PDB file of C-alpha atoms in Angstrom:
ATOM      1  CA  PHE A 145       6.789 134.058 152.622  1.00  0.00           C
ATOM      2  CA  TRP A 146       4.536 135.929 154.997  1.00  0.00           C
ATOM      3  CA  ALA A 147       6.093 134.174 157.975  1.00  0.00           C
ATOM      4  CA  ASP A 148       9.545 133.012 158.967  1.00  0.00           C
ATOM      5  CA  VAL A 149       9.902 129.272 158.419  1.00  0.00           C
ATOM      6  CA  VAL A 150      12.484 127.100 160.140  1.00  0.00           C
ATOM      7  CA  VAL A 151      12.944 123.564 158.826  1.00  0.00           C
ATOM      8  CA  GLU A 152      13.808 121.110 161.585  1.00  0.00           C
ATOM      9  CA  PRO A 153      14.264 117.330 161.402  1.00  0.00           C
ATOM     10  CA  ALA A 154      11.514 115.248 162.978  1.00  0.00           C
ATOM     11  CA  ASP A 155      12.851 112.037 164.480  1.00  0.00           C
ATOM     12  CA  LEU A 156       9.645 110.075 163.993  1.00  0.00           C
ATOM     13  CA  GLY A 157       8.769 106.503 163.107  1.00  0.00           C
ATOM     14  CA  VAL A 158       5.630 105.148 161.452  1.00  0.00           C
ATOM     15  CA  LEU A 159       3.591 102.050 162.249  1.00  0.00           C
ATOM     16  CA  SER A 160       0.978 101.365 159.552  1.00  0.00           C
ATOM     17  CA  LEU A 161      -2.130  99.376 160.471  1.00  0.00           C
ATOM     18  CA  LEU A 162      -4.030  97.632 157.671  1.00  0.00           C
ATOM     19  CA  GLY A 163      -7.142  95.509 157.423  1.00  0.00           C
ATOM     20  CA  PRO A 164     -10.664  95.385 158.896  1.00  0.00           C
ATOM     21  CA  ALA A 165      -9.465  94.617 162.441  1.00  0.00           C
ATOM     22  CA  VAL A 166      -8.083  98.158 162.736  1.00  0.00           C
ATOM     23  CA  ALA A 167     -11.485  99.384 163.942  1.00  0.00           C
ATOM     24  CA  THR A 168     -12.010  96.691 166.604  1.00  0.00           C
ATOM     25  CA  ALA A 169     -12.344  97.646 170.263  1.00  0.00           C
ATOM     26  CA  PRO A 170      -8.991  96.172 171.450  1.00  0.00           C
ATOM     27  CA  VAL A 171      -7.039  98.057 168.772  1.00  0.00           C
ATOM     28  CA  LEU A 172      -8.887 101.316 169.402  1.00  0.00           C
ATOM     29  CA  GLN A 173      -8.194 100.937 173.117  1.00  0.00           C
ATOM     30  CA  ALA A 174      -4.499 100.359 172.409  1.00  0.00           C
ATOM     31  CA  LEU A 175      -4.488 103.529 170.303  1.00  0.00           C
ATOM     32  CA  GLY A 176      -6.262 105.472 173.043  1.00  0.00           C
ATOM     33  CA  LEU A 177      -9.184 106.286 170.748  1.00  0.00           C
ATOM     34  CA  ALA A 178     -12.942 105.941 171.090  1.00  0.00           C
ATOM     35  CA  GLU A 179     -13.236 105.791 167.312  1.00  0.00           C
ATOM     36  CA  LEU A 180     -11.037 106.189 164.271  1.00  0.00           C
ATOM     37  CA  PRO A 181     -10.457 109.710 162.942  1.00  0.00           C
ATOM     38  CA  ALA A 182     -12.330 110.547 159.755  1.00  0.00           C
ATOM     39  CA  GLU A 183     -10.597 109.676 156.485  1.00  0.00           C
ATOM     40  CA  GLY A 184      -7.983 112.230 155.533  1.00  0.00           C
ATOM     41  CA  THR A 185      -7.682 113.607 159.071  1.00  0.00           C
ATOM     42  CA  ALA A 186      -5.388 113.100 162.054  1.00  0.00           C
ATOM     43  CA  VAL A 187      -5.525 113.344 165.839  1.00  0.00           C
ATOM     44  CA  GLU A 188      -2.598 114.453 167.964  1.00  0.00           C
ATOM     45  CA  LEU A 189      -1.015 112.312 170.641  1.00  0.00           C
ATOM     46  CA  SER A 190       0.189 113.714 173.946  1.00  0.00           C
ATOM     47  CA  ASN A 191       3.778 112.614 173.231  1.00  0.00           C
ATOM     48  CA  GLY A 192       4.102 114.783 170.131  1.00  0.00           C
ATOM     49  CA  GLY A 193       3.062 112.172 167.601  1.00  0.00           C
ATOM     50  CA  PHE A 194      -0.243 111.709 165.820  1.00  0.00           C
ATOM     51  CA  ILE A 195      -2.562 109.104 164.348  1.00  0.00           C
ATOM     52  CA  ARG A 196      -3.801 109.644 160.798  1.00  0.00           C
ATOM     53  CA  HIS A 197      -6.439 107.892 158.713  1.00  0.00           C
ATOM     54  CA  LEU A 198      -5.362 107.750 155.082  1.00  0.00           C
ATOM     55  CA  PRO A 199      -8.080 108.301 152.469  1.00  0.00           C
ATOM     56  CA  GLY A 200      -8.779 105.821 149.719  1.00  0.00           C
ATOM     57  CA  GLN A 201      -9.800 102.229 149.323  1.00  0.00           C
ATOM     58  CA  GLY A 202      -8.732  99.597 151.799  1.00  0.00           C
ATOM     59  CA  GLY A 203      -8.237 101.825 154.822  1.00  0.00           C
ATOM     60  CA  GLN A 204      -4.929 102.503 156.549  1.00  0.00           C
ATOM     61  CA  ILE A 205      -4.087 103.963 159.935  1.00  0.00           C
ATOM     62  CA  ASP A 206      -0.620 105.403 160.495  1.00  0.00           C
ATOM     63  CA  VAL A 207       0.696 105.761 164.037  1.00  0.00           C
ATOM     64  CA  VAL A 208       3.419 108.408 163.801  1.00  0.00           C
ATOM     65  CA  VAL A 209       5.424 108.632 167.024  1.00  0.00           C
ATOM     66  CA  PRO A 210       8.931 109.547 168.240  1.00  0.00           C
ATOM     67  CA  ARG A 211      11.326 106.894 166.978  1.00  0.00           C
ATOM     68  CA  ALA A 212      12.348 105.938 170.510  1.00  0.00           C
ATOM     69  CA  GLU A 213       8.738 104.906 171.231  1.00  0.00           C
ATOM     70  CA  VAL A 214       8.105 102.802 168.120  1.00  0.00           C
ATOM     71  CA  GLU A 215       9.031  99.498 169.766  1.00  0.00           C
ATOM     72  CA  ALA A 216       6.761 100.111 172.767  1.00  0.00           C
ATOM     73  CA  TRP A 217       3.857 101.044 170.483  1.00  0.00           C
ATOM     74  CA  ARG A 218       4.466  97.927 168.411  1.00  0.00           C
ATOM     75  CA  ASP A 219       4.371  95.698 171.486  1.00  0.00           C
ATOM     76  CA  THR A 220       1.153  97.354 172.683  1.00  0.00           C
ATOM     77  CA  LEU A 221      -0.538  96.862 169.325  1.00  0.00           C
ATOM     78  CA  VAL A 222       0.615  93.240 169.037  1.00  0.00           C
ATOM     79  CA  ALA A 223      -0.834  92.581 172.490  1.00  0.00           C
ATOM     80  CA  ALA A 224      -4.123  94.008 171.179  1.00  0.00           C
ATOM     81  CA  GLY A 225      -4.201  91.448 168.381  1.00  0.00           C
ATOM     82  CA  VAL A 226      -2.347  93.196 165.565  1.00  0.00           C
ATOM     83  CA  ARG A 227      -0.151  90.796 163.576  1.00  0.00           C
ATOM     84  CA  PRO A 228       3.263  92.066 162.382  1.00  0.00           C
ATOM     85  CA  ALA A 229       3.859  91.923 158.630  1.00  0.00           C
ATOM     86  CA  GLY A 230       6.695  92.851 156.297  1.00  0.00           C
ATOM     87  CA  VAL A 231       6.983  95.351 153.497  1.00  0.00           C
ATOM     88  CA  TRP A 232       5.888  92.809 150.863  1.00  0.00           C
ATOM     89  CA  ALA A 233       2.540  92.396 152.600  1.00  0.00           C
ATOM     90  CA  TYR A 234       2.237  96.164 152.956  1.00  0.00           C
ATOM     91  CA  GLU A 235       2.928  96.741 149.259  1.00  0.00           C
ATOM     92  CA  ALA A 236       0.434  94.031 148.254  1.00  0.00           C
ATOM     93  CA  HIS A 237      -2.246  95.682 150.378  1.00  0.00           C
ATOM     94  CA  ARG A 238      -1.383  99.104 148.949  1.00  0.00           C
ATOM     95  CA  VAL A 239      -1.735  97.920 145.367  1.00  0.00           C
ATOM     96  CA  ALA A 240      -5.005  96.092 146.101  1.00  0.00           C
ATOM     97  CA  ALA A 241      -6.288  99.322 147.664  1.00  0.00           C
ATOM     98  CA  ARG A 242      -5.261 101.201 144.485  1.00  0.00           C
ATOM     99  CA  ARG A 243      -3.071 103.567 146.467  1.00  0.00           C
ATOM    100  CA  PRO A 244      -0.210 104.862 144.253  1.00  0.00           C
ATOM    101  CA  ARG A 245       3.342 105.539 145.372  1.00  0.00           C
ATOM    102  CA  LEU A 246       4.905 108.772 144.144  1.00  0.00           C
ATOM    103  CA  GLY A 247       7.681 108.142 141.634  1.00  0.00           C
ATOM    104  CA  VAL A 248       6.735 104.496 141.086  1.00  0.00           C
ATOM    105  CA  ASP A 249       3.103 104.639 140.016  1.00  0.00           C
ATOM    106  CA  THR A 250       3.432 108.189 138.699  1.00  0.00           C
ATOM    107  CA  ASP A 251       5.631 109.888 136.123  1.00  0.00           C
ATOM    108  CA  GLU A 252       6.565 113.452 135.198  1.00  0.00           C
ATOM    109  CA  ARG A 253       3.222 113.942 133.413  1.00  0.00           C
ATOM    110  CA  THR A 254       0.938 112.708 136.192  1.00  0.00           C
ATOM    111  CA  ILE A 255      -1.730 115.076 137.474  1.00  0.00           C
ATOM    112  CA  PRO A 256      -3.632 114.480 140.745  1.00  0.00           C
ATOM    113  CA  HIS A 257      -6.912 113.568 139.020  1.00  0.00           C
ATOM    114  CA  GLU A 258      -5.312 110.530 137.393  1.00  0.00           C
ATOM    115  CA  VAL A 259      -4.360 108.863 140.671  1.00  0.00           C
ATOM    116  CA  GLY A 260      -7.115 109.992 143.046  1.00  0.00           C
ATOM    117  CA  TRP A 261      -5.109 112.716 144.791  1.00  0.00           C
ATOM    118  CA  ILE A 262      -7.753 115.399 144.437  1.00  0.00           C
ATOM    119  CA  GLY A 263     -10.606 116.868 146.439  1.00  0.00           C
ATOM    120  CA  GLY A 264      -9.394 117.687 149.933  1.00  0.00           C
ATOM    121  CA  PRO A 265      -9.847 115.865 153.282  1.00  0.00           C
ATOM    122  CA  GLY A 266     -11.439 112.442 153.012  1.00  0.00           C
ATOM    123  CA  VAL A 267     -10.993 112.395 149.239  1.00  0.00           C
ATOM    124  CA  GLY A 268      -7.435 113.182 148.247  1.00  0.00           C
ATOM    125  CA  ALA A 269      -4.178 114.940 148.973  1.00  0.00           C
ATOM    126  CA  VAL A 270      -4.691 118.026 146.777  1.00  0.00           C
ATOM    127  CA  HIS A 271      -7.345 120.519 147.849  1.00  0.00           C
ATOM    128  CA  LEU A 272      -9.212 122.450 145.173  1.00  0.00           C
ATOM    129  CA  ASP A 273      -9.837 125.573 147.236  1.00  0.00           C
ATOM    130  CA  LYS A 274      -6.687 126.033 149.295  1.00  0.00           C
ATOM    131  CA  GLY A 275      -3.129 127.052 148.628  1.00  0.00           C
ATOM    132  CA  CYS A 276      -1.162 127.993 145.546  1.00  0.00           C
ATOM    133  CA  TYR A 277       1.130 125.523 143.826  1.00  0.00           C
ATOM    134  CA  ARG A 278       2.822 124.783 140.536  1.00  0.00           C
ATOM    135  CA  GLY A 279       0.355 123.267 138.085  1.00  0.00           C
ATOM    136  CA  GLN A 280      -2.710 124.633 139.856  1.00  0.00           C
ATOM    137  CA  GLU A 281      -4.113 126.029 136.599  1.00  0.00           C
ATOM    138  CA  THR A 282      -3.948 122.602 134.956  1.00  0.00           C
ATOM    139  CA  VAL A 283      -5.604 120.971 137.956  1.00  0.00           C
ATOM    140  CA  ALA A 284      -8.425 123.530 137.953  1.00  0.00           C
ATOM    141  CA  ARG A 285      -8.944 123.269 134.202  1.00  0.00           C
ATOM    142  CA  VAL A 286      -9.219 119.477 134.226  1.00  0.00           C
ATOM    143  CA  HIS A 287     -11.523 119.536 137.243  1.00  0.00           C
ATOM    144  CA  ASN A 288     -13.896 122.139 135.817  1.00  0.00           C
ATOM    145  CA  LEU A 289     -13.821 121.466 132.090  1.00  0.00           C
ATOM    146  CA  GLY A 290     -13.000 117.841 131.441  1.00  0.00           C
ATOM    147  CA  LYS A 291     -11.493 114.567 132.547  1.00  0.00           C
ATOM    148  CA  PRO A 292      -7.849 113.529 132.984  1.00  0.00           C
ATOM    149  CA  PRO A 293      -6.220 111.808 130.007  1.00  0.00           C
ATOM    150  CA  ARG A 294      -5.225 108.749 132.036  1.00  0.00           C
ATOM    151  CA  MET A 295      -6.571 106.762 134.961  1.00  0.00           C
ATOM    152  CA  LEU A 296      -5.025 104.516 137.603  1.00  0.00           C
ATOM    153  CA  VAL A 297      -6.166 100.895 137.335  1.00  0.00           C
ATOM    154  CA  ILE A 298      -5.380  97.507 138.845  1.00  0.00           C
ATOM    155  CA  LEU A 299      -4.131  94.905 136.387  1.00  0.00           C
ATOM    156  CA  HIS A 300      -4.412  91.157 136.965  1.00  0.00           C
ATOM    157  CA  LEU A 301      -1.271  89.641 135.483  1.00  0.00           C
ATOM    158  CA  ASP A 302      -1.128  86.313 133.690  1.00  0.00           C
ATOM    159  CA  GLY A 303       2.226  84.914 132.672  1.00  0.00           C
ATOM    160  CA  ASP A 304       5.414  83.305 133.919  1.00  0.00           C
ATOM    161  CA  ALA A 305       7.290  84.002 137.130  1.00  0.00           C
ATOM    162  CA  ASP A 306       9.383  86.751 135.511  1.00  0.00           C
ATOM    163  CA  ARG A 307       7.452  89.839 136.519  1.00  0.00           C
ATOM    164  CA  PRO A 308       7.453  93.033 134.443  1.00  0.00           C
ATOM    165  CA  SER A 309       9.076  96.124 135.954  1.00  0.00           C
ATOM    166  CA  PRO A 310       7.673  99.517 136.966  1.00  0.00           C
ATOM    167  CA  GLY A 311       7.900 101.878 134.029  1.00  0.00           C
ATOM    168  CA  ASP A 312       7.380  99.182 131.393  1.00  0.00           C
ATOM    169  CA  PRO A 313       4.967 100.268 128.645  1.00  0.00           C
ATOM    170  CA  VAL A 314       1.444  98.831 128.678  1.00  0.00           C
ATOM    171  CA  LEU A 315       0.236  97.803 125.218  1.00  0.00           C
ATOM    172  CA  ALA A 316      -3.167  97.145 123.668  1.00  0.00           C
ATOM    173  CA  GLY A 317      -3.089  95.628 120.198  1.00  0.00           C
ATOM    174  CA  GLY A 318       0.572  96.543 119.879  1.00  0.00           C
ATOM    175  CA  ARG A 319      -0.103 100.195 120.696  1.00  0.00           C
ATOM    176  CA  THR A 320       1.223 101.855 123.861  1.00  0.00           C
ATOM    177  CA  VAL A 321      -1.700 102.888 126.063  1.00  0.00           C
ATOM    178  CA  GLY A 322      -0.012 103.399 129.433  1.00  0.00           C
ATOM    179  CA  ARG A 323       2.817 102.639 131.844  1.00  0.00           C
ATOM    180  CA  LEU A 324       3.195  99.987 134.517  1.00  0.00           C
ATOM    181  CA  GLY A 325       3.652 100.832 138.190  1.00  0.00           C
ATOM    182  CA  THR A 326       4.087  98.617 141.257  1.00  0.00           C
ATOM    183  CA  VAL A 327       3.933  94.840 140.704  1.00  0.00           C
ATOM    184  CA  VAL A 328       3.128  92.544 143.657  1.00  0.00           C
ATOM    185  CA  ASP A 329       1.990  89.033 144.550  1.00  0.00           C
ATOM    186  CA  HIS A 330      -1.213  89.277 146.598  1.00  0.00           C
ATOM    187  CA  VAL A 331      -2.305  86.375 148.807  1.00  0.00           C
ATOM    188  CA  ASP A 332      -5.879  86.464 147.441  1.00  0.00           C
ATOM    189  CA  GLU A 333      -5.619  88.279 144.104  1.00  0.00           C
ATOM    190  CA  GLY A 334      -2.429  86.676 142.806  1.00  0.00           C
ATOM    191  CA  ALA A 335      -0.078  88.735 140.651  1.00  0.00           C
ATOM    192  CA  ILE A 336      -1.467  92.258 140.357  1.00  0.00           C
ATOM    193  CA  ALA A 337      -0.094  95.657 139.423  1.00  0.00           C
ATOM    194  CA  LEU A 338      -0.992  99.315 139.254  1.00  0.00           C
ATOM    195  CA  ALA A 339      -0.882 101.039 135.892  1.00  0.00           C
ATOM    196  CA  LEU A 340      -1.689 104.414 134.388  1.00  0.00           C
ATOM    197  CA  VAL A 341      -3.618 103.822 131.167  1.00  0.00           C
ATOM    198  CA  LYS A 342      -5.488 105.974 128.703  1.00  0.00           C
ATOM    199  CA  ARG A 343      -9.000 106.838 129.784  1.00  0.00           C
ATOM    200  CA  GLY A 344     -11.714 105.228 127.715  1.00  0.00           C
ATOM    201  CA  LEU A 345     -10.201 101.761 127.416  1.00  0.00           C
ATOM    202  CA  PRO A 346     -12.940  99.126 127.863  1.00  0.00           C
ATOM    203  CA  ALA A 347     -12.599  97.245 131.149  1.00  0.00           C
ATOM    204  CA  ASP A 348     -12.181  93.928 129.327  1.00  0.00           C
ATOM    205  CA  THR A 349      -9.329  95.133 127.095  1.00  0.00           C
ATOM    206  CA  GLU A 350      -6.495  92.596 126.941  1.00  0.00           C
ATOM    207  CA  LEU A 351      -3.230  94.333 127.763  1.00  0.00           C
ATOM    208  CA  THR A 352       0.368  93.189 127.527  1.00  0.00           C
ATOM    209  CA  THR A 353       3.475  94.447 129.281  1.00  0.00           C
ATOM    210  CA  GLY A 354       7.004  93.388 130.076  1.00  0.00           C
ATOM    211  CA  GLY A 355       7.608  91.668 126.754  1.00  0.00           C
TER     212      GLY A 355
END
């Protein structure tokens, strides 16, 4: 390293805000903002925390603050009209927004292009022009010369109440064409899931998973 690095624990908590009401005046006032930060960027708070706008579909604002202040921030946001929700609702929103979770919707072969983690601020988590990291040559080659072998899609599930599990193979005509990721029950979309499938599959392909 060119500089001395000291790793220290950060005792922080996260409040995630989802939905179209995030950009309303009462919520912005509660956050102390005139407007939301641009996608993929963050603004610092005076108390040492920050507010970040996650890139991708659906929109998500994370309020990252010292853990001791989480409850006070929650009460302030609820007073501004934000409705508390549990992790099931969060996961359903995440899947509907096609936002993958590392280790659940990805495997050991996943490259950033397959899941939308490419392009820099406002686009993805992996920048094409900055830094040096393992696998950078593969990322550059796919970006400049071709397309990734798989793509992240949303599946609408039809079947009984026994849901398939993350990691189950996805089949088309009895042939494995991908792997299943997060499975959720969405209030509007019903049973949906994320999956990594081979690029080039027609959008109307009938897929099976979970037996």
